[in-house]
Short mmCIF file of C-alpha atoms and ligand atoms in Angstrom, two decimals:
data_model
loop_
_atom_site.label_atom_id
_atom_site.label_comp_id
_atom_site.label_asym_id
_atom_site.label_seq_id
_atom_site.Cartn_x
_atom_site.Cartn_y
_atom_site.Cartn_z
CA ILE A 1 -207.72 235.81 12.47
CA SER A 2 -210.63 237.52 14.23
CA TRP A 3 -210.49 234.84 16.94
CA PHE A 4 -206.82 235.61 17.31
CA THR A 5 -207.03 239.40 17.32
CA ASP A 6 -210.12 239.44 19.60
CA SER A 7 -208.28 237.31 22.14
CA MET A 8 -205.32 239.62 21.93
CA ARG A 9 -207.50 242.71 22.39
CA GLU A 10 -209.23 241.17 25.40
CA GLY A 11 -205.85 240.32 26.87
CA LYS A 12 -206.78 236.64 27.13
CA PRO A 13 -204.03 234.08 27.46
CA VAL A 14 -203.97 232.34 24.09
CA ALA A 15 -202.76 228.82 23.52
CA VAL A 16 -201.22 229.02 20.12
CA GLU A 17 -200.04 226.23 17.93
CA THR A 18 -199.37 226.88 14.29
CA ARG A 19 -201.72 224.23 12.93
CA HIS A 20 -204.44 225.27 15.39
CA LEU A 21 -204.16 228.85 14.22
CA ILE A 22 -204.58 227.76 10.61
CA GLN A 23 -207.61 225.65 11.52
CA GLU A 24 -209.30 228.53 13.33
CA THR A 25 -208.66 230.82 10.42
CA LEU A 26 -209.83 228.55 7.60
CA PRO A 27 -213.11 229.29 5.83
CA ALA A 28 -215.94 226.80 6.33
CA SER A 29 -215.42 225.10 2.95
CA PRO A 30 -213.43 221.92 3.55
CA GLU A 31 -212.47 221.38 -0.10
CA ALA A 32 -208.78 221.59 -0.74
CA THR A 33 -207.14 222.85 -3.89
CA THR A 34 -204.62 220.48 -5.41
CA PRO A 35 -201.33 221.33 -3.77
CA THR A 36 -197.76 220.69 -4.83
CA PRO A 37 -196.67 217.21 -3.73
CA MET A 38 -195.46 217.74 -0.17
CA SER A 39 -192.26 215.80 -0.61
CA THR A 40 -191.00 218.75 -2.68
CA VAL A 41 -191.11 221.19 0.23
CA SER A 42 -187.79 221.30 2.07
CA GLN A 43 -187.41 222.30 5.71
CA TYR A 44 -184.63 224.66 4.53
CA ALA A 45 -185.58 228.01 2.97
CA CYS A 46 -182.46 227.79 0.79
CA GLN A 47 -184.03 224.79 -0.96
CA ARG A 48 -187.31 226.59 -1.60
CA ARG A 49 -188.09 229.33 -4.11
CA THR A 50 -189.97 232.16 -2.43
CA THR A 51 -191.02 235.14 -4.52
CA THR A 52 -192.63 238.33 -3.22
CA GLN A 53 -196.05 236.87 -4.01
CA ASN A 54 -197.28 235.52 -0.69
CA ASN A 55 -200.40 233.38 -1.09
CA ASN A 56 -200.80 232.83 2.64
CA LYS A 57 -200.40 236.32 4.06
CA ILE A 58 -203.29 235.91 6.47
CA PHE A 59 -201.35 233.14 8.26
CA THR A 60 -197.84 234.44 7.85
CA ASP A 61 -198.80 237.85 9.31
CA ALA A 62 -200.18 236.13 12.42
CA PHE A 63 -197.11 233.89 12.78
CA GLU A 64 -194.80 236.86 12.45
CA VAL A 65 -196.64 238.74 15.20
CA LEU A 66 -196.19 235.67 17.38
CA ALA A 67 -192.53 235.33 16.42
CA GLU A 68 -191.90 238.94 17.33
CA SER A 69 -193.69 238.72 20.67
CA HIS A 70 -191.52 235.71 21.57
CA GLU A 71 -188.40 237.52 20.44
CA PHE A 72 -189.16 240.40 22.83
CA ASN A 73 -189.61 237.87 25.60
CA ASP A 74 -186.27 236.24 24.84
CA MET A 75 -187.96 232.99 23.83
CA GLU A 76 -185.77 232.06 20.92
CA GLY A 77 -187.10 228.53 20.36
CA PRO A 78 -190.78 229.40 19.79
CA CYS A 79 -189.75 232.57 17.96
CA LEU A 80 -187.79 230.56 15.39
CA ALA A 81 -190.53 227.94 15.16
CA PHE A 82 -193.08 230.62 14.17
CA ARG A 83 -190.64 232.24 11.73
CA ARG A 84 -190.00 228.88 10.07
CA ALA A 85 -193.71 228.11 9.88
CA ALA A 86 -194.34 231.50 8.25
CA SER A 87 -191.47 230.97 5.85
CA VAL A 88 -192.72 227.55 4.67
CA LEU A 89 -196.19 229.00 3.97
CA LYS A 90 -194.67 231.94 2.06
CA SER A 91 -193.05 229.53 -0.39
CA LEU A 92 -196.29 227.76 -1.35
CA PRO A 93 -197.62 228.59 -4.82
CA TRP A 94 -201.14 227.99 -3.49
CA THR A 95 -203.27 229.18 -0.58
CA VAL A 96 -203.81 226.82 2.34
CA GLN A 97 -207.54 226.07 2.39
CA ASN A 98 -207.63 222.83 4.28
CA LEU A 99 -205.79 221.79 7.40
CA ARG A 100 -205.06 218.36 6.00
CA VAL A 101 -202.78 219.79 3.33
CA THR A 102 -200.46 221.21 6.00
CA GLU A 103 -199.88 217.82 7.60
CA ASP A 104 -196.95 216.90 5.40
CA LEU A 105 -195.40 220.35 5.40
CA PRO A 106 -192.18 220.77 7.38
CA CYS A 107 -192.00 223.18 10.34
CA LEU A 108 -195.76 223.21 10.99
CA GLY A 109 -195.79 220.32 13.42
CA GLU A 110 -196.94 219.81 16.97
CA HIS A 111 -193.46 220.57 18.25
CA SER A 112 -194.03 224.27 17.69
CA MET A 113 -196.80 224.22 20.28
CA CYS A 114 -196.41 226.69 23.04
CA VAL A 115 -198.53 228.67 25.43
CA ILE A 116 -198.12 232.39 25.60
CA GLU A 117 -199.89 235.39 26.96
CA VAL A 118 -200.42 237.88 24.23
CA ARG A 119 -201.09 241.26 25.73
CA PRO A 120 -200.29 243.96 23.20
CA ILE A 121 -200.33 246.88 25.67
CA VAL A 122 -197.93 245.19 28.03
CA LEU A 123 -195.82 244.27 25.04
CA CYS A 124 -195.54 247.94 24.05
CA LEU A 125 -194.37 248.88 27.53
CA GLN A 126 -191.88 246.05 27.51
CA ARG A 127 -190.55 247.34 24.23
CA ALA A 128 -190.11 250.76 25.79
CA ASN A 129 -188.26 249.31 28.73
CA THR A 130 -185.99 246.91 26.93
CA GLY A 131 -184.12 249.07 24.51
CA GLY A 132 -181.11 246.84 24.98
CA ARG A 133 -182.99 243.77 23.94
CA LEU A 134 -184.53 245.47 20.96
CA LEU A 135 -181.07 246.61 20.07
CA SER A 136 -179.93 243.02 19.94
CA ALA A 137 -182.90 242.09 17.78
CA ARG A 138 -182.13 244.85 15.31
CA ARG A 139 -178.58 245.49 16.30
CA THR A 140 -177.51 246.77 12.93
CA HIS A 141 -180.12 249.49 13.03
CA PRO A 142 -179.96 250.97 16.52
CA ILE A 143 -181.89 254.06 15.52
CA PHE A 144 -185.00 251.94 15.21
CA THR A 145 -185.18 251.62 18.96
CA LEU A 146 -185.76 255.34 19.28
CA PRO A 147 -189.51 255.64 18.87
CA LEU A 148 -189.93 253.10 21.64
CA ILE A 149 -187.83 254.96 24.17
CA HIS A 150 -189.55 257.03 26.87
CA SER A 151 -190.12 260.68 26.07
CA ASP A 152 -187.78 261.88 28.84
CA SER A 153 -184.81 260.11 27.25
CA PRO A 154 -182.34 262.32 25.42
CA LEU A 155 -183.17 262.17 21.73
CA PRO A 156 -180.38 261.75 19.23
CA ARG A 157 -180.54 263.81 16.06
CA SER A 158 -181.90 260.93 13.99
CA PHE A 159 -185.15 261.08 15.96
CA LEU A 160 -185.96 264.26 14.06
CA HIS A 161 -186.47 262.17 10.95
CA TYR A 162 -188.49 259.46 12.62
CA GLY A 163 -191.66 260.29 10.67
CA ASP A 164 -189.82 259.87 7.39
CA ILE A 165 -187.73 256.82 8.19
CA SER A 166 -190.69 254.91 9.60
CA ARG A 167 -192.42 255.37 6.23
CA ALA A 168 -191.63 252.71 3.62
CA VAL A 169 -189.12 253.47 0.88
CA SER A 170 -190.45 252.83 -2.63
CA LYS A 171 -188.61 251.19 -5.51
CA ALA A 172 -188.42 254.53 -7.36
CA GLU A 173 -186.92 256.16 -4.25
CA ALA A 174 -184.40 253.32 -3.93
CA GLN A 175 -183.50 253.78 -7.59
CA ALA A 176 -182.97 257.53 -7.05
CA LEU A 177 -180.69 256.82 -4.08
CA GLY A 178 -178.83 254.33 -6.22
CA ASN A 179 -178.12 257.14 -8.69
CA ILE A 180 -176.82 259.42 -5.91
CA ILE A 181 -174.55 256.75 -4.41
CA ASP A 182 -173.41 255.64 -7.87
CA GLU A 183 -172.37 259.19 -8.75
CA ALA A 184 -170.48 259.62 -5.45
CA VAL A 185 -168.73 256.24 -5.55
CA HIS A 186 -167.58 256.55 -9.17
CA ALA A 187 -166.49 260.17 -8.84
CA ILE A 188 -164.07 258.96 -6.16
CA THR A 189 -163.05 255.60 -7.67
CA PRO A 190 -164.02 255.17 -11.33
CA ASP A 191 -163.63 251.38 -11.28
CA ALA A 192 -165.42 250.90 -7.94
CA ILE A 193 -168.03 248.14 -7.69
CA LEU A 194 -171.46 249.20 -6.43
CA THR A 195 -174.33 246.74 -5.95
CA LEU A 196 -177.86 247.21 -4.68
CA THR A 197 -178.60 244.50 -2.13
CA GLY A 198 -181.17 243.78 0.66
CA GLY A 199 -184.88 243.63 -0.04
CA PHE A 200 -184.79 245.70 -3.24
CA ARG A 201 -182.39 243.19 -4.82
CA ARG A 202 -184.99 240.52 -4.00
CA GLY A 203 -187.54 242.48 -6.02
CA LYS A 204 -189.51 243.96 -3.15
CA ASP A 205 -191.58 247.03 -4.00
CA PHE A 206 -190.98 248.63 -0.59
CA GLY A 207 -188.36 248.44 2.12
CA HIS A 208 -187.41 250.07 5.41
CA ASP A 209 -184.04 251.13 4.02
CA VAL A 210 -181.82 250.81 0.93
CA ASP A 211 -178.75 248.57 1.21
CA PHE A 212 -175.63 248.77 -0.96
CA ILE A 213 -172.26 247.03 -1.16
CA VAL A 214 -169.30 249.13 -2.30
CA THR A 215 -165.84 247.81 -2.96
CA THR A 216 -162.77 248.38 -5.11
CA PRO A 217 -160.89 245.99 -7.41
CA GLN A 218 -157.71 246.93 -5.50
CA LEU A 219 -157.67 244.96 -2.25
CA GLY A 220 -157.38 247.24 0.79
CA LYS A 221 -158.68 250.43 -0.83
CA GLU A 222 -162.32 249.76 0.04
CA GLU A 223 -162.43 251.35 3.50
CA ARG A 224 -160.96 254.62 2.29
CA LEU A 225 -163.59 254.65 -0.46
CA LEU A 226 -166.38 254.39 2.10
CA THR A 227 -165.12 257.30 4.21
CA SER A 228 -164.62 259.39 1.05
CA VAL A 229 -168.20 258.68 -0.01
CA ILE A 230 -169.45 259.83 3.40
CA ASP A 231 -167.38 263.04 3.10
CA ARG A 232 -168.77 263.68 -0.35
CA LEU A 233 -172.39 263.21 0.75
CA LYS A 234 -171.73 265.56 3.67
CA HIS A 235 -170.23 268.13 1.32
CA GLN A 236 -173.30 267.85 -0.93
CA GLY A 237 -175.46 268.74 2.08
CA ILE A 238 -177.56 265.57 1.90
CA LEU A 239 -176.08 263.67 4.85
CA LEU A 240 -178.60 264.04 7.69
CA TYR A 241 -177.16 261.34 9.96
CA CYS A 242 -174.16 259.02 9.84
CA GLU A 243 -173.05 256.21 12.06
CA TYR A 244 -169.77 254.82 10.78
CA GLN A 245 -168.22 251.53 11.91
CA ALA A 246 -164.62 250.93 10.94
CA SER A 247 -163.64 247.46 9.78
CA THR A 248 -162.75 244.93 12.47
CA PHE A 249 -162.29 242.19 9.88
CA ASP A 250 -159.36 239.91 10.71
CA GLU A 251 -158.72 236.99 8.37
CA SER A 252 -156.77 235.15 11.04
CA LYS A 253 -159.91 234.96 13.23
CA LEU A 254 -161.85 232.95 10.61
CA PRO A 255 -163.86 230.78 10.59
CA SER A 256 -166.27 232.40 13.00
CA HIS A 257 -168.19 229.93 15.12
CA ARG A 258 -170.67 232.57 16.21
CA PHE A 259 -173.88 231.71 14.44
CA GLU A 260 -175.80 234.74 13.09
CA ALA A 261 -173.04 237.15 14.05
CA MET A 262 -173.02 240.38 12.04
CA ASP A 263 -170.02 240.85 9.79
CA HIS A 264 -166.86 242.81 10.59
CA PHE A 265 -166.57 244.86 7.41
CA ALA A 266 -166.50 248.66 7.36
CA LYS A 267 -170.05 249.96 7.12
CA CYS A 268 -172.21 252.99 7.72
CA PHE A 269 -175.83 253.56 8.63
CA LEU A 270 -176.95 256.79 7.00
CA ILE A 271 -179.97 259.01 6.73
CA LEU A 272 -179.93 260.89 3.44
CA ARG A 273 -182.00 263.73 2.10
CA LEU A 274 -183.79 262.80 -1.12
CA GLU A 275 -185.32 265.54 -3.26
CA ASP A 276 -188.67 265.16 -4.98
CA SER A 277 -187.07 266.12 -8.31
CA GLN A 278 -184.60 263.21 -8.07
CA VAL A 279 -187.33 260.55 -7.94
CA ASP A 280 -188.97 259.18 -11.08
CA GLY A 281 -192.66 260.05 -10.60
CA GLY A 282 -191.83 262.18 -7.54
CA LEU A 283 -191.86 261.36 -3.84
CA GLN A 284 -194.88 259.52 -2.45
CA THR A 285 -195.75 262.16 0.14
CA ALA A 286 -199.05 262.97 1.77
CA GLU A 287 -201.04 265.95 0.44
CA GLU A 288 -200.38 268.02 3.54
CA ASP A 289 -196.66 267.30 3.44
CA ARG A 290 -195.24 269.28 0.55
CA ARG A 291 -191.67 269.88 1.70
CA GLY A 292 -190.32 268.58 -1.58
CA TRP A 293 -187.92 266.13 0.08
CA ARG A 294 -187.81 263.19 2.48
CA ALA A 295 -185.26 261.46 4.69
CA VAL A 296 -184.30 257.87 3.81
CA ARG A 297 -182.27 255.22 5.63
CA VAL A 298 -179.32 253.89 3.64
CA ASP A 299 -176.80 251.20 4.64
CA LEU A 300 -173.42 250.88 2.93
CA VAL A 301 -171.10 247.95 3.61
CA SER A 302 -167.61 247.77 2.23
CA PRO A 303 -165.92 244.33 2.16
CA PRO A 304 -162.53 243.59 0.59
CA VAL A 305 -163.19 242.46 -2.99
CA ASP A 306 -162.18 238.83 -2.30
CA ARG A 307 -165.08 238.68 0.21
CA TYR A 308 -167.59 240.31 -2.13
CA ALA A 309 -169.59 237.17 -3.02
CA PHE A 310 -170.06 236.17 0.63
CA THR A 311 -171.13 239.69 1.56
CA LEU A 312 -173.54 239.91 -1.37
CA LEU A 313 -175.13 236.59 -0.46
CA GLY A 314 -175.37 237.59 3.23
CA TRP A 315 -176.77 241.08 2.68
CA SER A 316 -179.26 240.02 0.03
CA GLY A 317 -181.31 238.25 2.69
CA SER A 318 -183.98 237.54 3.55
CA ARG A 319 -183.01 237.00 7.16
CA GLN A 320 -184.82 233.67 7.19
CA PHE A 321 -183.13 232.63 3.95
CA GLU A 322 -179.73 233.47 5.49
CA ARG A 323 -180.51 231.62 8.70
CA ASP A 324 -181.43 228.50 6.77
CA LEU A 325 -178.44 228.74 4.42
CA ARG A 326 -176.14 228.72 7.44
CA ARG A 327 -178.12 225.98 9.16
CA PHE A 328 -178.07 223.89 5.98
CA ALA A 329 -174.30 224.38 5.60
CA ARG A 330 -173.70 223.35 9.21
CA MET A 331 -176.16 220.48 9.53
CA GLU A 332 -176.06 218.97 6.06
CA ARG A 333 -172.54 219.76 4.84
CA ARG A 334 -170.42 220.28 7.97
CA MET A 335 -169.52 223.73 6.65
CA LEU A 336 -169.51 227.16 8.27
CA LEU A 337 -170.94 230.00 6.20
CA ASP A 338 -171.09 233.67 7.09
CA ASN A 339 -170.65 237.03 5.34
CA HIS A 340 -166.86 236.57 5.35
CA ALA A 341 -166.19 233.03 4.19
CA LEU A 342 -167.21 229.40 3.69
CA TYR A 343 -165.24 226.84 5.67
CA ASP A 344 -165.31 223.08 5.15
CA LYS A 345 -164.85 221.41 8.54
CA THR A 346 -164.22 218.00 7.01
CA LYS A 347 -161.48 219.15 4.65
CA LYS A 348 -160.37 221.84 7.13
CA GLU A 349 -160.13 224.42 4.37
CA PHE A 350 -161.75 227.63 3.16
CA LEU A 351 -163.67 227.48 -0.11
CA ALA A 352 -163.09 230.52 -2.32
CA ALA A 353 -165.89 232.16 -4.30
CA THR A 354 -166.13 235.09 -6.69
CA THR A 355 -169.86 234.78 -7.32
CA GLU A 356 -172.92 233.67 -5.38
CA LYS A 357 -173.24 230.74 -7.79
CA ASP A 358 -169.83 229.48 -6.60
CA ILE A 359 -171.13 229.41 -3.02
CA PHE A 360 -174.32 227.53 -3.90
CA ALA A 361 -172.17 225.07 -5.88
CA HIS A 362 -169.79 224.52 -2.94
CA LEU A 363 -172.85 223.81 -0.79
CA GLY A 364 -174.30 221.41 -3.38
CA LEU A 365 -177.43 223.55 -3.66
CA GLU A 366 -179.39 224.52 -6.75
CA TYR A 367 -178.88 228.21 -7.43
CA ILE A 368 -181.71 230.33 -6.06
CA GLU A 369 -182.14 233.72 -7.75
CA PRO A 370 -182.28 236.78 -5.46
CA TRP A 371 -186.00 237.31 -6.20
CA GLN A 372 -186.65 233.73 -5.04
CA ARG A 373 -185.10 234.37 -1.62
CA ASN A 374 -188.04 236.15 0.02
CA ALA A 375 -188.32 233.41 2.63
N1 DCT B 1 -178.86 240.77 7.63
C1 DCT B 1 -178.51 239.63 8.32
N2 DCT B 1 -178.36 239.67 9.66
C2 DCT B 1 -178.56 240.81 10.34
C3 DCT B 1 -178.90 241.99 9.64
C4 DCT B 1 -179.06 241.94 8.29
O1 DCT B 1 -178.32 238.59 7.72
N3 DCT B 1 -178.42 240.81 11.67
C5 DCT B 1 -179.02 240.70 6.19
C6 DCT B 1 -180.35 240.18 5.78
C7 DCT B 1 -180.94 241.24 4.92
C8 DCT B 1 -179.86 242.28 4.72
O2 DCT B 1 -178.84 241.99 5.64
C9 DCT B 1 -180.34 243.68 4.84
O3 DCT B 1 -181.00 243.89 6.09
P1 DCT B 1 -182.37 244.67 6.17
O4 DCT B 1 -182.28 245.94 5.41
O5 DCT B 1 -182.76 244.75 7.59
O6 DCT B 1 -183.38 243.65 5.46
P2 DCT B 1 -184.17 243.75 4.11
O7 DCT B 1 -184.43 242.36 3.71
O8 DCT B 1 -183.48 244.65 3.16
O9 DCT B 1 -185.54 244.37 4.57
P3 DCT B 1 -186.15 245.82 4.23
O10 DCT B 1 -186.73 245.67 2.86
O11 DCT B 1 -187.18 246.07 5.26
O12 DCT B 1 -185.04 246.80 4.28
MG1 MG B 2 -183.02 246.66 3.59
#
C-alpha cells in the first residue's frame, strides 16, 4: 500500500495489475493460511455470500480507488475489472497472505492488467470539470456532484447542507428516520407497505443515505402516496430539500434491454431534518457542533405493488451484487432482470414474483440473504 500511495503522491505513472498490487502489499512471511477450496468461489457475486466483515480491506480499498479513477476517465473495462477483483476478495472468509492463493480465484487474472497514470491532483480537477460525467456515475444522486463544482457556479439550496450530508449516517439515525417515514406513510395510508432497503438492509453500520420503498396494496395508488408523504414532511417543517421524479413506468416497454438502467418508478431524493431527541443515543455530532439536529439524505421509491419484489431486490444492492445478478441472468440463464421485471428470452415470457426468494428460484440460484449481499 505504501508503494502504491507513494507513487500516487509523487505523480508517477503506475503500472497496476491486481495480482501485482497484492504481491507488493503482502507482508514478508510467505506462509499461507488454509483457504477455502478455490473451486467454491464463483465469478458471480450473486453466488457468493459477502457479509460486512471484509478481511481484505487493505486490497479492496486500493482496488476501489483504481476502479473510481478509471470510471472518471470513462474506462469502463478496467473499472469493472477492479470492482470485480475487489468484490471477490470481500467475499473471502480469510485474509490473503500469499500470492499463490489468489491464483485460482476468479476475476484476479492477468486480463485485468492495465497501465494508468494515477495523479490525484489532476483527478480532482477533472472531477470539478466533468460534472456531467460524475452525474452519470451517480446519476440517482445529482446533489453529490455539488462539492466538486467550481466556487463560481450557482449553488443550489442543497449545498447548504453539504457538511451534514457528506457525513455518514449511523444505524440509529437510519432507525429514527424510519420512524418518521413510517408515521407519515401510515397516517396517509394505514395499510401502506414500507421497507428499509439499501445498505442498511444489508446490515451496514453506516451509509451515505437511507433508502426506503413505499407502496400500497391497491395497484395505482402508490404515486399519490409518495406525493402525500412529501407534502406531510413539508408541513412538519422537516423537508429541507426535495427532488421528485414522477413515474415513467410503462409496462408495454418491458423488457428493457438497457443494462444497468435506473428504474422508472416514482421516486424522490430528499434531505430531511433529524432532531437529536429523535435518535436513540442522540446524534453523533462533533463537540463544537451543538445545533441539536442534522440534515440527512433519504431516498424513497414507490413501485406498483406487483413490482415490489423486483424493486426490493434492485434497491437492496450492493451495486456489484446487482450488476452480477443481471449478468448472471443474461449470460447463464438467457433472462433479463431489472428493477421492473424478470423476462425469460427462451420462453419469451415474464416471470412473476411476490418475494425476492421467487426471483432467486426463477434464476436457479440459492437464496442469498440481504446481509450476505455486501459484494
Ligand atoms: N442502485 C442501483 N443502480 C443505481 C443506483 C442504485 O442498482 N444506479 C441500487 C444499489 C443500491 C441501492 O440502489 C441504493 O443505492 P445507494 O444508496 O447508492 O447504495 P447503498 O448500498 O445504500 O450505499 P450507502 O450505504 O452508501 O447508501
Ligand atoms: Mg443507501
